[in-house]
Short mmCIF file of C-alpha atoms and ligand atoms in Angstrom, two decimals:
data_model
loop_
_atom_site.label_atom_id
_atom_site.label_comp_id
_atom_site.label_asym_id
_atom_site.label_seq_id
_atom_site.Cartn_x
_atom_site.Cartn_y
_atom_site.Cartn_z
CA UNK A 1 65.89 -67.12 -112.55
CA UNK A 2 63.78 -65.68 -109.72
CA UNK A 3 64.68 -62.17 -108.55
CA UNK A 4 66.21 -62.10 -105.08
CA UNK A 5 63.99 -60.79 -102.29
CA UNK A 6 65.32 -57.34 -101.57
CA UNK A 7 65.66 -56.38 -97.95
CA UNK A 8 68.03 -54.30 -95.88
CA UNK A 9 69.01 -53.99 -92.29
CA UNK A 10 67.80 -50.87 -90.49
CA UNK A 11 69.15 -49.73 -87.13
CA UNK A 12 66.62 -48.28 -84.69
CA UNK A 13 68.41 -46.46 -81.89
CA UNK A 14 66.92 -45.53 -78.56
CA UNK A 15 66.98 -41.77 -78.22
CA UNK A 16 68.61 -41.08 -74.85
CA UNK A 17 66.11 -39.62 -72.39
CA UNK A 18 66.28 -36.50 -70.18
CA UNK A 19 66.85 -38.45 -66.92
CA UNK A 20 70.07 -40.19 -68.03
CA UNK A 21 72.07 -40.82 -64.84
CA UNK A 22 74.47 -43.25 -63.19
CA UNK A 23 72.33 -45.21 -60.74
CA UNK A 24 74.46 -48.34 -60.31
CA UNK A 25 71.29 -50.34 -60.85
CA UNK A 26 72.55 -53.33 -62.85
CA UNK A 27 74.26 -56.03 -60.79
CA UNK A 28 76.69 -57.94 -63.00
CA UNK A 29 77.19 -54.97 -65.33
CA UNK A 30 80.63 -53.81 -64.18
CA UNK A 31 80.48 -50.32 -65.71
CA UNK A 32 77.13 -49.60 -64.08
CA UNK A 33 78.48 -50.62 -60.66
CA UNK A 34 81.80 -48.78 -61.08
CA UNK A 35 80.26 -45.48 -62.14
CA UNK A 36 77.42 -45.38 -59.64
CA UNK A 37 76.88 -41.84 -58.38
CA UNK A 38 78.97 -40.03 -61.00
CA UNK A 39 77.56 -36.83 -62.44
CA UNK A 40 76.03 -37.64 -65.83
CA UNK A 41 75.27 -35.27 -68.69
CA UNK A 42 71.91 -36.07 -70.28
CA UNK A 43 72.49 -33.39 -72.93
CA UNK A 44 75.91 -34.74 -73.97
CA UNK A 45 74.61 -38.32 -73.84
CA UNK A 46 71.66 -37.64 -76.11
CA UNK A 47 73.81 -35.68 -78.58
CA UNK A 48 76.40 -38.49 -78.68
CA UNK A 49 73.66 -41.03 -79.42
CA UNK A 50 72.15 -38.80 -82.08
CA UNK A 51 75.54 -38.23 -83.68
CA UNK A 52 76.03 -41.99 -84.00
CA UNK A 53 72.64 -42.27 -85.69
CA UNK A 54 73.60 -39.46 -88.09
CA UNK A 55 76.87 -41.19 -88.94
CA UNK A 56 75.02 -44.37 -89.88
CA UNK A 57 72.43 -42.46 -91.91
CA UNK A 58 75.22 -40.59 -93.71
CA UNK A 59 76.79 -43.93 -94.60
CA UNK A 60 73.58 -44.66 -96.47
CA UNK A 61 72.07 -47.09 -93.96
CA UNK A 62 68.45 -46.92 -92.88
CA UNK A 63 68.39 -45.31 -89.45
CA UNK A 64 65.35 -45.24 -87.19
CA UNK A 65 64.69 -43.54 -83.87
CA UNK A 66 62.81 -44.99 -80.89
CA UNK A 67 61.54 -42.34 -78.47
CA UNK A 68 62.63 -42.34 -74.82
CA UNK A 69 60.16 -43.53 -72.20
CA UNK A 70 58.52 -41.20 -69.68
CA UNK A 71 60.51 -41.09 -66.48
CA UNK A 72 59.97 -40.92 -63.55
CA UNK A 73 57.48 -43.71 -64.10
CA UNK A 74 54.56 -42.21 -62.18
CA UNK A 75 51.99 -44.94 -63.03
CA UNK A 76 54.34 -47.55 -61.51
CA UNK A 77 54.82 -45.45 -58.37
CA UNK A 78 51.04 -45.15 -58.11
CA UNK A 79 50.80 -48.94 -58.25
CA UNK A 80 53.15 -49.03 -55.26
CA UNK A 81 50.57 -47.04 -53.30
CA UNK A 82 51.69 -43.42 -53.73
CA UNK A 83 48.83 -41.08 -54.56
CA UNK A 84 47.79 -37.47 -55.18
CA UNK A 85 49.09 -35.28 -57.99
CA UNK A 86 52.15 -36.39 -59.95
CA UNK A 87 54.26 -34.05 -57.80
CA UNK A 88 52.76 -35.56 -54.60
CA UNK A 89 53.52 -39.06 -55.89
CA UNK A 90 57.14 -38.18 -56.62
CA UNK A 91 57.70 -36.24 -53.38
CA UNK A 92 56.17 -38.96 -51.18
CA UNK A 93 57.94 -41.80 -52.94
CA UNK A 94 61.27 -39.96 -52.76
CA UNK A 95 60.83 -39.36 -49.02
CA UNK A 96 59.86 -42.96 -48.23
CA UNK A 97 61.79 -44.95 -50.82
CA UNK A 98 64.38 -43.05 -52.88
CA UNK A 99 65.83 -46.32 -54.22
CA UNK A 100 62.49 -47.14 -55.79
CA UNK A 101 62.36 -43.67 -57.38
CA UNK A 102 65.87 -44.15 -58.79
CA UNK A 103 64.74 -47.41 -60.36
CA UNK A 104 61.63 -45.76 -61.78
CA UNK A 105 63.68 -42.86 -63.22
CA UNK A 106 66.25 -44.72 -65.31
CA UNK A 107 66.64 -43.73 -68.95
CA UNK A 108 67.48 -47.37 -69.70
CA UNK A 109 65.16 -47.70 -72.70
CA UNK A 110 68.01 -46.05 -74.66
CA UNK A 111 69.58 -49.54 -74.97
CA UNK A 112 67.25 -50.67 -77.69
CA UNK A 113 69.20 -53.89 -78.38
CA UNK A 114 67.18 -54.99 -75.34
CA UNK A 115 63.89 -53.65 -76.66
CA UNK A 116 62.87 -56.78 -78.56
CA UNK A 117 63.90 -59.86 -80.49
CA UNK A 118 63.32 -59.41 -84.20
CA UNK A 119 62.86 -62.08 -86.86
CA UNK A 120 62.79 -60.88 -90.46
CA UNK A 121 59.93 -62.06 -92.63
CA UNK A 122 62.33 -64.23 -94.69
CA UNK A 123 62.86 -66.45 -91.62
CA UNK A 124 59.23 -66.78 -90.51
CA UNK A 125 56.83 -69.43 -91.85
CA UNK A 126 54.06 -66.86 -92.33
CA UNK A 127 56.47 -64.48 -94.16
CA UNK A 128 55.67 -61.70 -91.69
CA UNK A 129 58.12 -59.59 -89.71
CA UNK A 130 57.87 -60.63 -86.03
CA UNK A 131 59.00 -58.68 -82.97
CA UNK A 132 58.70 -59.71 -79.33
CA UNK A 133 59.35 -56.89 -76.83
CA UNK A 134 61.67 -58.15 -74.09
CA UNK A 135 60.14 -58.40 -70.62
CA UNK A 136 63.50 -57.41 -69.06
CA UNK A 137 62.22 -59.04 -65.89
CA UNK A 138 65.61 -59.51 -64.20
CA UNK A 139 66.36 -55.86 -63.39
CA UNK A 140 63.73 -53.83 -61.56
CA UNK A 141 64.51 -50.59 -63.41
CA UNK A 142 64.14 -52.27 -66.82
CA UNK A 143 61.14 -54.46 -66.03
CA UNK A 144 58.68 -51.63 -66.70
CA UNK A 145 59.88 -50.89 -70.25
CA UNK A 146 58.09 -53.53 -72.32
CA UNK A 147 54.60 -52.05 -72.54
CA UNK A 148 55.73 -48.68 -73.85
CA UNK A 149 58.30 -50.45 -76.05
CA UNK A 150 55.45 -52.39 -77.66
CA UNK A 151 53.64 -49.11 -78.28
CA UNK A 152 56.74 -47.60 -79.92
CA UNK A 153 57.36 -50.67 -82.08
CA UNK A 154 53.74 -50.78 -83.22
CA UNK A 155 54.03 -47.10 -84.18
CA UNK A 156 57.27 -47.78 -86.06
CA UNK A 157 56.20 -50.96 -87.89
CA UNK A 158 52.47 -50.90 -88.57
CA UNK A 159 52.69 -53.88 -90.92
CA UNK A 160 54.61 -56.17 -88.53
CA UNK A 161 53.45 -58.62 -85.90
CA UNK A 162 54.44 -57.12 -82.55
CA UNK A 163 53.77 -59.72 -79.86
CA UNK A 164 53.30 -59.00 -76.18
CA UNK A 165 56.29 -59.52 -73.91
CA UNK A 166 56.65 -62.94 -72.29
CA UNK A 167 55.09 -63.41 -68.83
CA UNK A 168 56.87 -61.71 -65.92
CA UNK A 169 58.21 -64.87 -64.33
CA UNK A 170 61.86 -65.71 -63.91
CA UNK A 171 61.52 -68.83 -66.12
CA UNK A 172 60.74 -66.53 -69.02
CA UNK A 173 63.39 -63.90 -68.36
CA UNK A 174 64.15 -62.26 -71.71
CA UNK A 175 66.57 -59.48 -72.73
CA UNK A 176 65.78 -59.28 -76.44
CA UNK A 177 68.18 -58.96 -79.33
CA UNK A 178 71.23 -58.61 -77.05
CA UNK A 179 71.21 -62.41 -76.93
CA UNK A 180 70.23 -63.07 -80.52
CA UNK A 181 72.28 -63.07 -83.73
CA UNK A 182 71.06 -63.55 -87.27
CA UNK A 183 73.40 -64.76 -89.99
CA UNK A 184 72.49 -64.91 -93.67
CA UNK A 185 73.85 -64.84 -97.20
CA UNK A 186 71.66 -61.92 -98.13
CA UNK A 187 69.27 -59.95 -95.89
CA UNK A 188 66.23 -60.88 -97.97
CA UNK A 189 67.01 -64.60 -97.93
CA UNK A 190 66.27 -67.07 -95.13
CA UNK A 191 68.94 -66.96 -92.46
CA UNK A 192 70.11 -68.74 -89.33
CA UNK A 193 68.95 -67.39 -85.97
CA UNK A 194 71.22 -67.98 -83.01
CA UNK A 195 69.69 -67.60 -79.55
CA UNK A 196 72.22 -67.42 -76.71
CA UNK A 197 70.90 -68.09 -73.23
CA UNK A 198 72.59 -67.83 -69.86
CA UNK A 199 70.40 -70.19 -67.93
CA UNK A 200 68.11 -73.17 -68.36
CA UNK A 201 65.54 -72.17 -65.76
CA UNK A 202 64.16 -75.69 -65.43
CA UNK A 203 67.52 -77.35 -64.86
CA UNK A 204 68.08 -76.42 -61.22
CA UNK A 205 70.00 -73.64 -59.52
CA UNK A 206 71.84 -71.04 -61.64
CA UNK A 207 75.54 -71.73 -62.24
CA UNK A 208 76.57 -68.06 -62.06
CA UNK A 209 77.26 -65.56 -59.31
CA UNK A 210 75.91 -62.66 -61.39
CA UNK A 211 72.39 -62.82 -62.82
CA UNK A 212 72.08 -64.69 -66.11
CA UNK A 213 69.33 -62.65 -67.66
CA UNK A 214 68.28 -64.77 -70.65
CA UNK A 215 66.68 -68.16 -70.18
CA UNK A 216 66.52 -71.04 -72.64
CA UNK A 217 62.77 -71.16 -72.06
CA UNK A 218 62.32 -67.53 -73.18
CA UNK A 219 64.42 -68.14 -76.31
CA UNK A 220 62.42 -71.27 -77.17
CA UNK A 221 59.09 -69.49 -76.89
CA UNK A 222 60.24 -66.60 -79.06
CA UNK A 223 61.45 -68.98 -81.78
CA UNK A 224 58.09 -70.75 -81.68
CA UNK A 225 56.07 -67.51 -81.73
CA UNK A 226 58.11 -66.20 -84.63
CA UNK A 227 57.46 -69.43 -86.56
CA UNK A 228 61.14 -70.07 -87.18
CA UNK A 229 62.30 -73.24 -88.87
CA UNK A 230 63.83 -75.56 -86.27
CA UNK A 231 66.54 -76.61 -88.77
CA UNK A 232 67.66 -72.97 -89.11
CA UNK A 233 67.59 -72.12 -85.40
CA UNK A 234 70.40 -72.69 -82.91
CA UNK A 235 70.27 -72.39 -79.10
CA UNK A 236 73.67 -72.02 -77.43
CA UNK A 237 74.57 -71.52 -73.80
CA UNK A 238 76.64 -68.51 -72.85
CA UNK A 239 79.65 -69.52 -70.74
CA UNK A 240 78.93 -69.11 -67.02
CA UNK A 241 82.47 -67.81 -66.46
CA UNK A 242 82.01 -65.01 -68.97
CA UNK A 243 78.79 -63.86 -67.28
CA UNK A 244 80.68 -63.79 -64.01
CA UNK A 245 83.46 -61.81 -65.72
CA UNK A 246 80.88 -59.12 -66.52
CA UNK A 247 79.32 -60.14 -69.85
CA UNK A 248 75.75 -59.68 -68.72
CA UNK A 249 74.52 -60.15 -72.31
CA UNK A 250 75.96 -62.20 -75.15
CA UNK A 251 76.46 -59.00 -77.18
CA UNK A 252 79.26 -58.04 -74.79
CA UNK A 253 81.35 -60.93 -76.16
CA UNK A 254 79.91 -61.65 -79.61
CA UNK A 255 78.45 -59.90 -82.64
CA UNK A 256 77.43 -61.26 -86.01
CA UNK A 257 76.38 -59.96 -89.39
CA UNK A 258 75.84 -61.57 -92.79
CA UNK A 259 77.92 -64.76 -92.79
CA UNK A 260 80.32 -63.57 -90.09
CA UNK A 261 80.29 -64.42 -86.39
CA UNK A 262 82.86 -62.40 -84.43
CA UNK A 263 83.28 -63.63 -80.85
CA UNK A 264 85.63 -64.11 -77.93
CA UNK A 265 86.90 -67.63 -77.36
CA UNK A 266 85.28 -67.61 -73.89
CA UNK A 267 81.84 -66.54 -75.14
CA UNK A 268 80.11 -69.92 -75.31
CA UNK A 269 79.95 -72.81 -72.86
CA UNK A 270 80.68 -75.26 -75.69
CA UNK A 271 82.24 -73.37 -78.61
CA UNK A 272 82.93 -76.36 -80.87
CA UNK A 273 79.35 -77.55 -80.60
CA UNK A 274 77.93 -74.04 -81.14
CA UNK A 275 79.95 -73.54 -84.33
CA UNK A 276 79.07 -77.00 -85.58
CA UNK A 277 75.35 -76.36 -85.04
CA UNK A 278 75.53 -73.00 -86.81
CA UNK A 279 77.31 -74.61 -89.77
CA UNK A 280 74.69 -77.34 -89.92
CA UNK A 281 71.83 -74.82 -89.74
CA UNK A 282 73.44 -72.78 -92.53
CA UNK A 283 73.94 -75.79 -94.77
CA UNK A 284 72.61 -75.07 -98.24
CA UNK A 285 72.29 -71.32 -97.48
CA UNK A 286 75.85 -70.07 -96.89
CA UNK A 287 79.17 -70.95 -95.34
CA UNK A 288 79.60 -69.20 -91.99
CA UNK A 289 82.82 -67.29 -91.40
CA UNK A 290 83.97 -67.58 -87.80
CA UNK A 291 86.31 -64.91 -86.43
CA UNK A 292 87.41 -66.06 -83.00
CA UNK A 293 89.44 -63.78 -80.75
CA UNK A 294 91.68 -65.64 -78.34
CA UNK A 295 92.10 -64.74 -74.71
CA UNK A 296 95.81 -64.42 -75.39
CA UNK A 297 95.24 -61.69 -77.98
CA UNK A 298 92.50 -59.90 -76.06
CA UNK A 299 92.13 -60.93 -72.40
CA UNK A 300 88.45 -61.23 -71.51
CA UNK A 301 88.82 -58.44 -68.95
CA UNK A 302 89.93 -56.03 -71.71
CA UNK A 303 87.30 -57.28 -74.15
CA UNK A 304 84.62 -56.41 -71.58
CA UNK A 305 86.00 -53.11 -70.32
CA UNK A 306 86.78 -51.84 -73.84
CA UNK A 307 83.59 -53.34 -75.33
CA UNK A 308 85.29 -54.65 -78.49
CA UNK A 309 82.35 -56.95 -79.25
CA UNK A 310 79.65 -54.44 -78.40
CA UNK A 311 80.37 -52.91 -81.76
CA UNK A 312 78.01 -52.69 -84.66
CA UNK A 313 79.00 -54.95 -87.51
CA UNK A 314 77.58 -53.43 -90.67
CA UNK A 315 77.81 -53.72 -94.40
CA UNK A 316 78.27 -50.25 -95.80
CA UNK A 317 76.94 -49.57 -99.29
CA UNK A 318 79.57 -50.30 -101.91
CA UNK A 319 81.83 -52.18 -99.50
CA UNK A 320 82.57 -55.84 -99.94
CA UNK A 321 83.87 -56.42 -96.41
CA UNK A 322 82.10 -55.59 -93.15
CA UNK A 323 82.80 -52.52 -91.02
CA UNK A 324 83.02 -52.63 -87.22
CA UNK A 325 81.63 -49.53 -85.51
CA UNK A 326 83.44 -49.69 -82.18
CA UNK A 327 83.40 -47.43 -79.11
CA UNK A 328 86.36 -45.08 -78.57
CA UNK A 329 87.18 -47.14 -75.48
CA UNK A 330 88.27 -49.92 -77.88
CA UNK A 331 90.70 -47.47 -79.47
CA UNK A 332 92.02 -46.41 -76.04
CA UNK A 333 92.77 -49.96 -74.89
CA UNK A 334 96.14 -51.24 -76.22
CA UNK A 335 94.97 -54.88 -76.49
CA UNK A 336 91.80 -54.14 -78.42
CA UNK A 337 93.39 -51.40 -80.56
CA UNK A 338 96.26 -53.68 -81.59
CA UNK A 339 93.78 -56.44 -82.32
CA UNK A 340 91.62 -54.15 -84.50
CA UNK A 341 94.64 -52.94 -86.47
CA UNK A 342 95.61 -56.55 -87.15
CA UNK A 343 92.04 -57.54 -87.99
CA UNK A 344 91.68 -55.02 -90.82
CA UNK A 345 95.14 -55.68 -92.23
CA UNK A 346 94.17 -59.32 -92.85
CA UNK A 347 91.84 -60.51 -95.56
CA UNK A 348 88.99 -61.77 -93.37
CA UNK A 349 85.37 -60.65 -93.49
CA UNK A 350 85.93 -57.48 -91.43
CA UNK A 351 87.76 -54.84 -93.47
CA UNK A 352 87.47 -51.66 -91.46
CA UNK A 353 87.01 -50.36 -87.90
CA UNK A 354 85.50 -46.95 -87.15
CA UNK A 355 85.34 -45.52 -83.65
CA UNK A 356 82.41 -43.59 -82.19
CA UNK A 357 82.14 -41.60 -78.98
CA UNK A 358 79.24 -42.85 -76.87
CA UNK A 359 81.08 -42.42 -73.57
CA UNK A 360 78.06 -41.24 -71.61
CA UNK A 361 76.22 -44.46 -72.39
CA UNK A 362 79.37 -46.59 -72.05
CA UNK A 363 79.66 -45.58 -68.38
CA UNK A 364 76.43 -47.48 -67.85
CA UNK A 365 77.63 -50.49 -69.85
CA UNK A 366 75.94 -49.51 -73.12
CA UNK A 367 78.12 -49.50 -76.24
CA UNK A 368 77.28 -48.73 -79.88
CA UNK A 369 75.54 -52.09 -80.33
CA UNK A 370 73.44 -51.72 -77.17
CA UNK A 371 72.01 -48.49 -78.49
CA UNK A 372 70.51 -50.01 -81.62
CA UNK A 373 67.88 -52.57 -82.54
CA UNK A 374 68.43 -54.21 -85.90
CA UNK A 375 65.35 -54.70 -88.02
CA UNK A 376 65.65 -56.30 -91.45
CA UNK A 377 63.00 -54.77 -93.69
CA UNK A 378 61.90 -55.72 -97.18
CA UNK A 379 61.18 -52.83 -99.53
CA UNK A 380 57.46 -53.26 -98.83
CA UNK A 381 58.00 -53.29 -95.06
CA UNK A 382 60.23 -50.24 -95.28
CA UNK A 383 57.60 -48.41 -97.31
CA UNK A 384 55.09 -49.23 -94.55
CA UNK A 385 57.44 -48.13 -91.73
CA UNK A 386 56.55 -44.86 -90.00
CA UNK A 387 58.54 -42.21 -91.95
CA UNK A 388 58.57 -39.82 -88.99
CA UNK A 389 60.61 -42.33 -87.00
CA UNK A 390 63.32 -42.49 -89.69
CA UNK A 391 66.28 -40.16 -89.34
CA UNK A 392 66.88 -37.69 -92.15
CA UNK A 393 68.65 -34.34 -92.07
CA UNK A 394 65.50 -32.57 -90.97
CA UNK A 395 64.75 -34.90 -88.07
CA UNK A 396 68.41 -34.75 -87.05
CA UNK A 397 68.26 -30.94 -86.94
CA UNK A 398 64.95 -30.95 -85.06
CA UNK A 399 66.21 -33.44 -82.48
CA UNK A 400 69.48 -31.54 -81.95
CA UNK A 401 67.53 -28.34 -81.26
CA UNK A 402 65.08 -30.21 -79.05
CA UNK A 403 67.87 -31.80 -76.94
CA UNK A 404 69.72 -28.51 -76.54
CA UNK A 405 66.52 -26.79 -75.49
CA UNK A 406 65.19 -29.32 -72.97
CA UNK A 407 68.05 -31.40 -71.55
CA UNK A 408 70.16 -30.67 -68.48
CA UNK A 409 73.92 -30.41 -68.74
CA UNK A 410 74.44 -32.22 -65.43
CA UNK A 411 72.60 -34.88 -63.49
CA UNK A 412 73.51 -35.98 -59.99
CA UNK A 413 71.77 -38.97 -58.36
CA UNK A 414 69.77 -36.77 -55.98
CA UNK A 415 68.40 -34.65 -58.83
CA UNK A 416 66.02 -37.53 -59.57
CA UNK A 417 63.82 -36.50 -56.65
CA UNK A 418 63.34 -33.01 -58.08
CA UNK A 419 59.78 -32.36 -59.35
CA UNK A 420 61.23 -29.71 -61.66
CA UNK A 421 63.14 -32.45 -63.49
CA UNK A 422 59.90 -34.41 -63.92
CA UNK A 423 58.21 -31.33 -65.31
CA UNK A 424 61.10 -30.63 -67.72
CA UNK A 425 61.12 -34.25 -68.89
CA UNK A 426 57.40 -34.45 -69.54
CA UNK A 427 57.46 -31.07 -71.32
CA UNK A 428 60.31 -32.33 -73.53
CA UNK A 429 58.57 -35.61 -74.33
CA UNK A 430 55.29 -33.88 -75.09
CA UNK A 431 57.12 -31.74 -77.65
CA UNK A 432 58.81 -34.86 -79.03
CA UNK A 433 55.47 -36.50 -79.83
CA UNK A 434 54.78 -33.62 -82.24
CA UNK A 435 58.24 -33.79 -83.82
CA UNK A 436 57.98 -37.55 -84.34
CA UNK A 437 54.26 -37.64 -85.14
CA UNK A 438 53.51 -40.02 -82.27
CA UNK A 439 50.16 -38.49 -81.36
CA UNK A 440 49.10 -36.67 -78.24
CA UNK A 441 48.32 -39.86 -76.30
CA UNK A 442 51.63 -41.68 -76.77
CA UNK A 443 52.90 -41.25 -73.20
CA UNK A 444 50.95 -42.24 -70.07
CA UNK A 445 51.18 -38.67 -68.71
CA UNK A 446 49.42 -37.45 -71.87
CA UNK A 447 46.53 -39.82 -71.31
CA UNK A 448 45.58 -38.71 -67.80
O1 SUG B 1 70.73 -53.43 -68.82
N1 SUG B 1 72.65 -50.60 -68.03
C1 SUG B 1 72.09 -51.47 -69.03
C2 SUG B 1 73.03 -51.62 -70.19
C3 SUG B 1 72.40 -52.40 -71.32
C4 SUG B 1 73.37 -52.76 -72.38
N2 SUG B 1 72.73 -53.48 -73.38
C5 SUG B 1 73.28 -54.47 -74.14
N3 SUG B 1 74.43 -55.03 -73.81
N4 SUG B 1 72.63 -54.88 -75.16
C6 SUG B 1 71.74 -52.84 -68.43
O2 SUG B 1 72.52 -53.30 -67.58
C7 SUG B 1 72.59 -49.29 -66.00
C8 SUG B 1 71.68 -48.26 -65.39
C9 SUG B 1 72.25 -47.62 -64.17
O3 SUG B 1 73.02 -48.24 -63.45
O4 SUG B 1 71.87 -46.44 -63.91
C10 SUG B 1 71.91 -50.14 -67.04
O5 SUG B 1 70.72 -50.38 -66.94
#
């Protein structure tokens, strides 16, 4: 009998950057709108994110780190016509157009579930690992991430195919892995890739009030680029009503791992058809296990505010059943807490729920699952992955010291116009490139 292809799922988290703030920049993301203008704590945020990474590494999972992007985004402000030294650019832009500066200062690259769509080599016809950085073209503050994301992913996975982002046109609007689920019997075996889109851009006017950020066209192109088998690929429409209830990505109402799809009954426009297509695509590989949460058990409003589905669904070493890594907000909400208690007392595929505190990120609509990009790596691909971007005790200690040294305790919206903050951020990121072995030309400000 042939040996099984060994592969495991790694989580690459976005390290939270020094300009973390509550800008209220994401229409349709209820937490972002609600918390606009609150005082944020970049230091607490980054430590919370790092602690989550440490927890996963301590469980024995492969944990990677993606560096924050340089903010404020001075090259973008220069493109908008501001000139002079970096300080002149920031001062002039802040005086003329503070809203633009806020958009160019967001630490949003922390939500690495939106960094890219990833297809493991077992799914791709050329047996290569494929990643497509998301163009994030719907939201101004996120639309400038993809180039630097590509640079980070190429540094992390030298042996993979990292494509360019799709064109910056609304037909191709793409938000990465937040609208993509992979199910499989075993990580190293071929799986089923589910692409969930909010909008068919060529079918007329959008059917939602809030932006639907993922198009069918973007999902199709990614599946083609990644050389996926059409029999093993499913495209499903996210329900318009759930987008308008605040589920700006599918991962706010659905998460999957191994054979298990865990989702809210309102998640898909046509649930019966979606499940049928997944079962058909999985035929001969595995039998999918569907865990549907009814609106009666967890009203959609609670599912979204408590982020039950924005949990990480992971297989911990030595455990038969899956573990849900949920935000503490899920524990605080009576509906979701009661549901979780019931879930683990049954004998379904999810056997345990653990709660993590990522409250700083949650106030911007980013739960545990938003903060990580899943990358299935074979042993060979893992051996080729950049070791300095993998979290071990030493990197954890170095990053803790680095955060405590460079990050502010408090961040008010108007602090973003402060040239001192820019200086602190660039100094911190310059030091980070040494810690993570990224080279002295990783960030744009290092290249000028
Ligand atoms: O794109 N929030 C992010 C949250 C992303 C969550 N990601 C996933 N669900 N995978 C967004 O809406 C808010 C920034 C602000 O308002 O300052 C923000 O960008």
